[in-house]
One Martini backbone bead per residue (centre of mass of N, CA, C, O) as a GRO file, in nm:
protein
   94
    1MET     BB    1   5.285  -6.981  -1.535
    2LYS     BB    2   5.556  -7.173  -1.588
    3ARG     BB    3   5.569  -7.361  -1.835
    4ALA     BB    4   5.636  -7.625  -1.697
    5ALA     BB    5   5.373  -7.624  -1.545
    6VAL     BB    6   5.197  -7.653  -1.803
    7VAL     BB    7   5.317  -7.915  -1.926
    8ASP     BB    8   5.248  -8.070  -1.670
    9PHE     BB    9   4.947  -8.022  -1.670
   10PHE     BB   10   4.875  -8.160  -1.940
   11ALA     BB   11   5.011  -8.433  -1.889
   12ARG     BB   12   4.830  -8.503  -1.677
   13LEU     BB   13   4.566  -8.491  -1.829
   14ALA     BB   14   4.636  -8.704  -2.051
   15ALA     BB   15   4.656  -8.936  -1.848
   16ASP     BB   16   4.361  -8.927  -1.728
   17ASN     BB   17   4.273  -8.812  -2.063
   18PRO     BB   18   4.346  -8.932  -2.367
   19HIS     BB   19   4.037  -8.909  -2.493
   20PRO     BB   20   3.858  -8.663  -2.501
   21GLU     BB   21   3.544  -8.538  -2.483
   22THR     BB   22   3.260  -8.390  -2.662
   23GLU     BB   23   2.959  -8.238  -2.793
   24LEU     BB   24   3.092  -8.066  -2.983
   25GLU     BB   25   3.075  -8.024  -3.290
   26SER     BB   26   3.333  -8.136  -3.556
   27SER     BB   27   3.620  -8.178  -3.800
   28ASN     BB   28   3.842  -8.000  -3.673
   29ALA     BB   29   4.036  -7.780  -3.508
   30PHE     BB   30   3.883  -7.515  -3.606
   31THR     BB   31   3.581  -7.612  -3.554
   32LEU     BB   32   3.660  -7.635  -3.249
   33LEU     BB   33   3.741  -7.359  -3.178
   34VAL     BB   34   3.487  -7.216  -3.271
   35ALA     BB   35   3.297  -7.367  -3.074
   36VAL     BB   36   3.423  -7.270  -2.815
   37VAL     BB   37   3.392  -6.983  -2.828
   38LEU     BB   38   3.067  -7.022  -2.882
   39SER     BB   39   3.012  -7.146  -2.578
   40ALA     BB   40   2.979  -6.941  -2.434
   41GLN     BB   41   2.689  -6.868  -2.295
   42MET     BB   42   2.640  -7.188  -2.405
   43THR     BB   43   2.496  -7.485  -2.550
   44ASP     BB   44   2.611  -7.710  -2.719
   45ALA     BB   45   2.347  -7.767  -2.876
   46GLY     BB   46   2.326  -7.444  -2.975
   47VAL     BB   47   2.580  -7.447  -3.129
   48ASN     BB   48   2.549  -7.671  -3.308
   49LYS     BB   49   2.290  -7.576  -3.457
   50ALA     BB   50   2.473  -7.320  -3.580
   51THR     BB   51   2.719  -7.490  -3.713
   52ARG     BB   52   2.632  -7.680  -3.944
   53ALA     BB   53   2.602  -7.485  -4.169
   54LEU     BB   54   2.861  -7.345  -4.150
   55PHE     BB   55   3.070  -7.596  -4.145
   56ALA     BB   56   2.964  -7.682  -4.450
   57ILE     BB   57   3.121  -7.400  -4.576
   58ALA     BB   58   3.305  -7.330  -4.317
   59ASP     BB   59   3.619  -7.523  -4.243
   60THR     BB   60   3.812  -7.271  -4.249
   61PRO     BB   61   3.992  -6.979  -4.259
   62GLU     BB   62   3.938  -6.909  -4.536
   63LYS     BB   63   3.645  -6.963  -4.562
   64MET     BB   64   3.554  -6.767  -4.339
   65LEU     BB   65   3.669  -6.520  -4.451
   66ALA     BB   66   3.504  -6.527  -4.729
   67LEU     BB   67   3.230  -6.498  -4.595
   68GLY     BB   68   3.214  -6.310  -4.335
   69TYR     BB   69   3.054  -6.119  -4.107
   70ASN     BB   70   2.740  -6.119  -4.201
   71ALA     BB   71   2.735  -6.439  -4.241
   72ILE     BB   72   2.812  -6.519  -3.988
   73ARG     BB   73   2.593  -6.403  -3.824
   74ALA     BB   74   2.360  -6.529  -3.948
   75HIS     BB   75   2.444  -6.810  -3.845
   76LEU     BB   76   2.438  -6.689  -3.531
   77ALA     BB   77   2.163  -6.585  -3.430
   78THR     BB   78   2.124  -6.809  -3.187
   79ILE     BB   79   2.339  -6.696  -3.059
   80ASN     BB   80   2.491  -6.544  -2.804
   81PHE     BB   81   2.661  -6.232  -2.890
   82ASN     BB   82   2.698  -6.280  -3.205
   83ASN     BB   83   2.839  -6.035  -3.304
   84SER     BB   84   3.103  -6.067  -3.138
   85LYS     BB   85   3.152  -6.364  -3.222
   86ALA     BB   86   3.195  -6.283  -3.532
   87ARG     BB   87   3.442  -6.125  -3.490
   88ASN     BB   88   3.623  -6.337  -3.363
   89VAL     BB   89   3.613  -6.555  -3.593
   90LEU     BB   90   3.739  -6.377  -3.788
   91ALA     BB   91   4.004  -6.312  -3.610
   92LEU     BB   92   4.108  -6.617  -3.587
   93SER     BB   93   4.086  -6.646  -3.925
   94GLU     BB   94   4.344  -6.454  -3.963
   0.00000   0.00000   0.00000
């Protein structure tokens, strides 16, 4: 798609639903992004269960990087494909 078509598409979405809601729990744009990444092949409830403790200690990219792969993976133990998703969360934090 050309940029103009993408901009038009999102403008129409915003006009139809100016305040979209999700069941994913987040406190800022970063935690919402992480929750969305983790939601593939998972229910929102399952993602929320795994991310509550994670987001309590790492709600910014800097904190997530400081936490490191092994700790992120441990928090995501109940998430499908937690090894690759932990790598992805680390990469998006960079």
